[in-house]
mmCIF file of C-alpha atoms in Angstrom:
data_model
loop_
_atom_site.group_PDB
_atom_site.id
_atom_site.type_symbol
_atom_site.label_atom_id
_atom_site.label_comp_id
_atom_site.label_asym_id
_atom_site.label_seq_id
_atom_site.Cartn_x
_atom_site.Cartn_y
_atom_site.Cartn_z
ATOM 1 C CA ALA E 1 42.588 6.457 12.515
ATOM 2 C CA GLU E 2 43.329 7.611 8.984
ATOM 3 C CA SER E 3 46.140 9.952 10.167
ATOM 4 C CA TYR E 4 47.799 7.045 12.058
ATOM 5 C CA TYR E 5 47.448 4.921 8.958
ATOM 6 C CA GLU E 6 49.112 7.585 6.827
ATOM 7 C CA GLU E 7 51.868 7.922 9.396
ATOM 8 C CA GLY E 8 52.377 4.184 9.252
ATOM 9 C CA LEU E 9 52.694 4.352 5.448
ATOM 10 C CA THR E 10 55.253 7.136 5.758
ATOM 11 C CA ALA E 11 57.237 5.232 8.374
ATOM 12 C CA ALA E 12 57.176 2.085 6.176
ATOM 13 C CA MET E 13 58.411 4.040 3.113
ATOM 14 C CA LYS E 14 61.320 5.340 5.260
ATOM 15 C CA GLY E 15 62.120 1.808 6.247
ATOM 16 C CA ASP E 16 61.167 2.169 9.931
ATOM 17 C CA LEU E 17 58.962 -0.960 10.094
ATOM 18 C CA PRO E 18 58.623 -1.255 13.898
ATOM 19 C CA LEU E 19 57.333 2.345 13.994
ATOM 20 C CA ALA E 20 55.063 1.712 11.000
ATOM 21 C CA VAL E 21 53.594 -1.305 12.687
ATOM 22 C CA LYS E 22 52.833 0.693 15.840
ATOM 23 C CA PHE E 23 51.023 3.383 13.792
ATOM 24 C CA PHE E 24 49.004 0.740 11.926
ATOM 25 C CA GLU E 25 48.072 -0.998 15.237
ATOM 26 C CA ARG E 26 46.938 2.356 16.668
ATOM 27 C CA ALA E 27 44.909 3.008 13.505
ATOM 28 C CA LEU E 28 43.259 -0.378 13.885
ATOM 29 C CA GLU E 29 42.497 0.258 17.578
ATOM 30 C CA LEU E 30 40.642 3.383 16.538
ATOM 31 C CA ASP E 31 38.858 1.878 13.572
ATOM 32 C CA ALA E 32 38.466 -1.917 13.518
ATOM 33 C CA GLN E 33 37.094 -1.658 9.987
ATOM 34 C CA LEU E 34 40.427 -0.273 8.621
ATOM 35 C CA HIS E 35 41.374 -3.618 7.085
ATOM 36 C CA ASN E 36 44.232 -2.100 5.115
ATOM 37 C CA ALA E 37 45.960 -1.309 8.449
ATOM 38 C CA ARG E 38 45.706 -4.958 9.451
ATOM 39 C CA TYR E 39 47.161 -5.874 6.060
ATOM 40 C CA GLN E 40 50.028 -3.460 6.529
ATOM 41 C CA ILE E 41 50.726 -4.875 10.012
ATOM 42 C CA GLY E 42 51.062 -8.264 8.471
ATOM 43 C CA ARG E 43 53.303 -7.071 5.691
ATOM 44 C CA GLY E 44 55.447 -5.134 8.196
ATOM 45 C CA LEU E 45 55.803 -8.238 10.381
ATOM 46 C CA LEU E 46 56.679 -10.410 7.428
ATOM 47 C CA ARG E 47 59.348 -7.860 6.217
ATOM 48 C CA MET E 48 60.780 -7.756 9.777
ATOM 49 C CA GLY E 49 61.223 -11.505 9.623
ATOM 50 C CA LYS E 50 58.367 -12.273 12.037
ATOM 51 C CA ALA E 51 56.798 -14.904 9.792
ATOM 52 C CA GLU E 52 55.074 -16.606 12.754
ATOM 53 C CA GLU E 53 53.087 -13.475 13.615
ATOM 54 C CA ALA E 54 52.314 -12.244 10.052
ATOM 55 C CA PRO E 55 49.809 -14.852 8.778
ATOM 56 C CA ALA E 56 47.137 -14.079 11.347
ATOM 57 C CA HIS E 57 46.989 -10.408 10.245
ATOM 58 C CA LEU E 58 47.359 -11.172 6.528
ATOM 59 C CA LEU E 59 44.675 -13.878 6.588
ATOM 60 C CA LYS E 60 42.171 -11.659 8.497
ATOM 61 C CA ALA E 61 42.881 -8.784 6.098
ATOM 62 C CA ALA E 62 42.587 -11.083 3.080
ATOM 63 C CA ARG E 63 39.135 -12.274 4.241
ATOM 64 C CA ARG E 64 37.920 -8.708 4.604
ATOM 65 C CA LEU E 65 39.508 -7.027 1.619
ATOM 66 C CA LEU E 66 39.028 -9.791 -1.032
ATOM 67 C CA GLN E 67 42.140 -8.596 -2.841
ATOM 68 C CA VAL E 68 44.926 -10.614 -4.364
ATOM 69 C CA GLN E 69 47.988 -9.176 -2.637
ATOM 70 C CA PRO E 70 46.966 -9.983 0.956
ATOM 71 C CA LEU E 71 46.230 -13.589 -0.142
ATOM 72 C CA VAL E 72 49.544 -13.872 -1.908
ATOM 73 C CA ASP E 73 51.432 -12.340 1.088
ATOM 74 C CA ALA E 74 49.639 -14.777 3.412
ATOM 75 C CA GLY E 75 50.605 -17.610 1.135
ATOM 76 C CA TYR E 76 54.301 -16.628 1.236
ATOM 77 C CA ALA E 77 54.150 -16.234 5.075
ATOM 78 C CA LEU E 78 52.652 -19.692 5.373
ATOM 79 C CA LEU E 79 55.334 -21.058 2.957
ATOM 80 C CA LEU E 80 58.035 -19.592 5.199
ATOM 81 C CA LEU E 81 56.509 -21.564 8.059
ATOM 82 C CA HIS E 82 56.629 -24.751 5.916
ATOM 83 C CA ARG E 83 52.860 -24.869 5.861
ATOM 84 C CA VAL E 84 52.892 -25.790 2.191
ATOM 85 C CA GLU E 85 49.265 -26.960 1.804
ATOM 86 C CA ASP E 86 47.887 -23.880 3.589
ATOM 87 C CA ALA E 87 50.071 -21.702 1.386
ATOM 88 C CA ARG E 88 48.817 -23.475 -1.751
ATOM 89 C CA ASN E 89 45.297 -22.856 -0.633
ATOM 90 C CA LYS E 90 45.960 -19.148 -0.269
ATOM 91 C CA PHE E 91 47.523 -18.892 -3.686
ATOM 92 C CA SER E 92 44.555 -20.766 -5.091
ATOM 93 C CA GLU E 93 42.181 -18.354 -3.400
ATOM 94 C CA ALA E 94 44.129 -15.457 -4.938
ATOM 95 C CA LEU E 95 43.625 -16.949 -8.360
ATOM 96 C CA GLN E 96 39.880 -17.105 -7.672
ATOM 97 C CA VAL E 97 39.936 -13.405 -7.042
ATOM 98 C CA LYS E 98 42.165 -12.655 -10.034
ATOM 99 C CA PRO E 99 42.758 -15.517 -12.507
ATOM 100 C CA GLU E 100 46.167 -15.438 -14.161
ATOM 101 C CA ASP E 101 47.785 -13.368 -11.391
ATOM 102 C CA PRO E 102 51.478 -14.076 -11.894
ATOM 103 C CA ARG E 103 52.367 -13.686 -8.175
ATOM 104 C CA ALA E 104 49.803 -16.335 -7.185
ATOM 105 C CA ILE E 105 50.900 -18.653 -9.959
ATOM 106 C CA LEU E 106 54.532 -18.255 -8.925
ATOM 107 C CA GLY E 107 53.482 -18.971 -5.336
ATOM 108 C CA LEU E 108 51.936 -22.258 -6.501
ATOM 109 C CA ALA E 109 55.199 -23.052 -8.271
ATOM 110 C CA ARG E 110 57.100 -22.465 -5.060
ATOM 111 C CA CYS E 111 54.724 -24.890 -3.308
ATOM 112 C CA ALA E 112 55.397 -27.420 -5.990
ATOM 113 C CA VAL E 113 59.150 -26.976 -5.527
ATOM 114 C CA ALA E 114 58.685 -27.458 -1.790
ATOM 115 C CA LYS E 115 57.048 -30.762 -2.516
ATOM 116 C CA GLU E 116 59.613 -31.600 -5.208
ATOM 117 C CA GLN E 117 56.919 -31.684 -7.857
ATOM 118 C CA TRP E 118 59.306 -30.426 -10.561
ATOM 119 C CA GLU E 119 57.072 -30.920 -13.633
ATOM 120 C CA VAL E 120 54.311 -28.963 -11.936
ATOM 121 C CA ALA E 121 56.742 -26.223 -10.980
ATOM 122 C CA LEU E 122 58.138 -26.161 -14.549
ATOM 123 C CA ASN E 123 54.646 -25.829 -16.075
ATOM 124 C CA LEU E 124 53.678 -23.105 -13.654
ATOM 125 C CA THR E 125 56.771 -21.037 -14.224
ATOM 126 C CA GLN E 126 56.464 -21.396 -17.995
ATOM 127 C CA HIS E 127 52.962 -20.092 -17.641
ATOM 128 C CA VAL E 128 54.184 -17.068 -15.616
ATOM 129 C CA ILE E 129 56.803 -16.397 -18.335
ATOM 130 C CA ALA E 130 54.115 -16.636 -21.001
ATOM 131 C CA LEU E 131 52.139 -14.022 -19.095
ATOM 132 C CA GLY E 132 55.055 -11.636 -19.558
ATOM 133 C CA HIS E 133 56.357 -11.514 -16.038
ATOM 134 C CA PRO E 134 60.070 -11.064 -16.624
ATOM 135 C CA HIS E 135 61.576 -11.373 -13.168
ATOM 136 C CA PHE E 136 64.753 -13.183 -12.343
ATOM 137 C CA ASP E 137 62.898 -15.222 -9.610
ATOM 138 C CA VAL E 138 60.661 -16.755 -12.235
ATOM 139 C CA TYR E 139 63.519 -17.666 -14.564
ATOM 140 C CA TYR E 140 65.599 -19.059 -11.697
ATOM 141 C CA LEU E 141 62.738 -21.258 -10.500
ATOM 142 C CA ASN E 142 62.081 -22.253 -14.153
ATOM 143 C CA ALA E 143 65.746 -23.181 -14.638
ATOM 144 C CA ARG E 144 65.880 -25.226 -11.399
ATOM 145 C CA SER E 145 62.692 -27.055 -12.349
ATOM 146 C CA ALA E 146 63.969 -27.743 -15.893
ATOM 147 C CA ASP E 147 67.234 -29.084 -14.513
ATOM 148 C CA LYS E 148 65.371 -31.427 -12.153
ATOM 149 C CA CYS E 149 63.184 -32.590 -15.094
ATOM 150 C CA GLY E 150 66.270 -33.485 -17.078
ATOM 151 C CA LEU E 151 66.085 -30.593 -19.570
ATOM 152 C CA PRO E 152 69.667 -29.140 -19.416
ATOM 153 C CA ALA E 153 69.289 -26.925 -22.453
ATOM 154 C CA ASP E 154 66.139 -25.328 -21.105
ATOM 155 C CA ALA E 155 67.743 -25.011 -17.674
ATOM 156 C CA ALA E 156 70.829 -23.271 -19.120
ATOM 157 C CA SER E 157 68.708 -20.812 -21.109
ATOM 158 C CA SER E 158 66.620 -19.896 -18.085
ATOM 159 C CA TYR E 159 69.646 -19.624 -15.803
ATOM 160 C CA SER E 160 71.154 -17.220 -18.375
ATOM 161 C CA LYS E 161 68.001 -15.152 -18.431
ATOM 162 C CA ALA E 162 67.849 -15.111 -14.615
ATOM 163 C CA ILE E 163 71.426 -13.839 -14.424
ATOM 164 C CA GLU E 164 70.742 -11.195 -17.078
ATOM 165 C CA LEU E 165 67.640 -9.954 -15.166
ATOM 166 C CA MET E 166 69.509 -9.994 -11.891
ATOM 167 C CA ASP E 167 72.240 -7.884 -13.437
ATOM 168 C CA GLN E 168 69.656 -5.431 -14.751
ATOM 169 C CA THR E 169 68.083 -5.189 -11.288
ATOM 170 C CA ILE E 170 71.504 -4.526 -9.679
ATOM 171 C CA GLU E 171 72.326 -1.874 -12.283
ATOM 172 C CA ALA E 172 68.954 -0.171 -11.778
ATOM 173 C CA ASN E 173 69.384 -0.148 -7.936
ATOM 174 C CA PRO E 174 73.086 0.559 -7.243
ATOM 175 C CA GLY E 175 74.092 0.438 -3.627
ATOM 176 C CA GLN E 176 71.046 -1.537 -2.441
#
């Protein structure tokens, strides 16, 4: 089972997600306790755009692993399916495992945006920024929320920071 799992990781790193998922599924057939394989199946399905299939694997892995990332990934998969309350619950569970996790807090902010709760989204994104999570997504969501809350100066500042961070990402990863 472990060798199939390793082959799956290798295939995923090479970008061959369908092959990676097949290796992870085979590993799981051989060892039902290999919960990381189930998690990787869910991630692979999510990355392949199969959001409908991913949550079942991610949620089962999250229950077994008690780690933040499977819960956060499950939350994002549920959000893609417009299951905002279910997603919010997963992000909240992630925060129970690791309080102050910026990925989970940002997930809650995305849920607030989906429900047009702009002040909540603004407070959550400001919290993520205060935690030192400088990613263009955070600043973009913060800018959008500030704009909806009638704070044009704050929105402009965050939009500028989002563009700056996006440019840095593009420069650091040319051709991608």
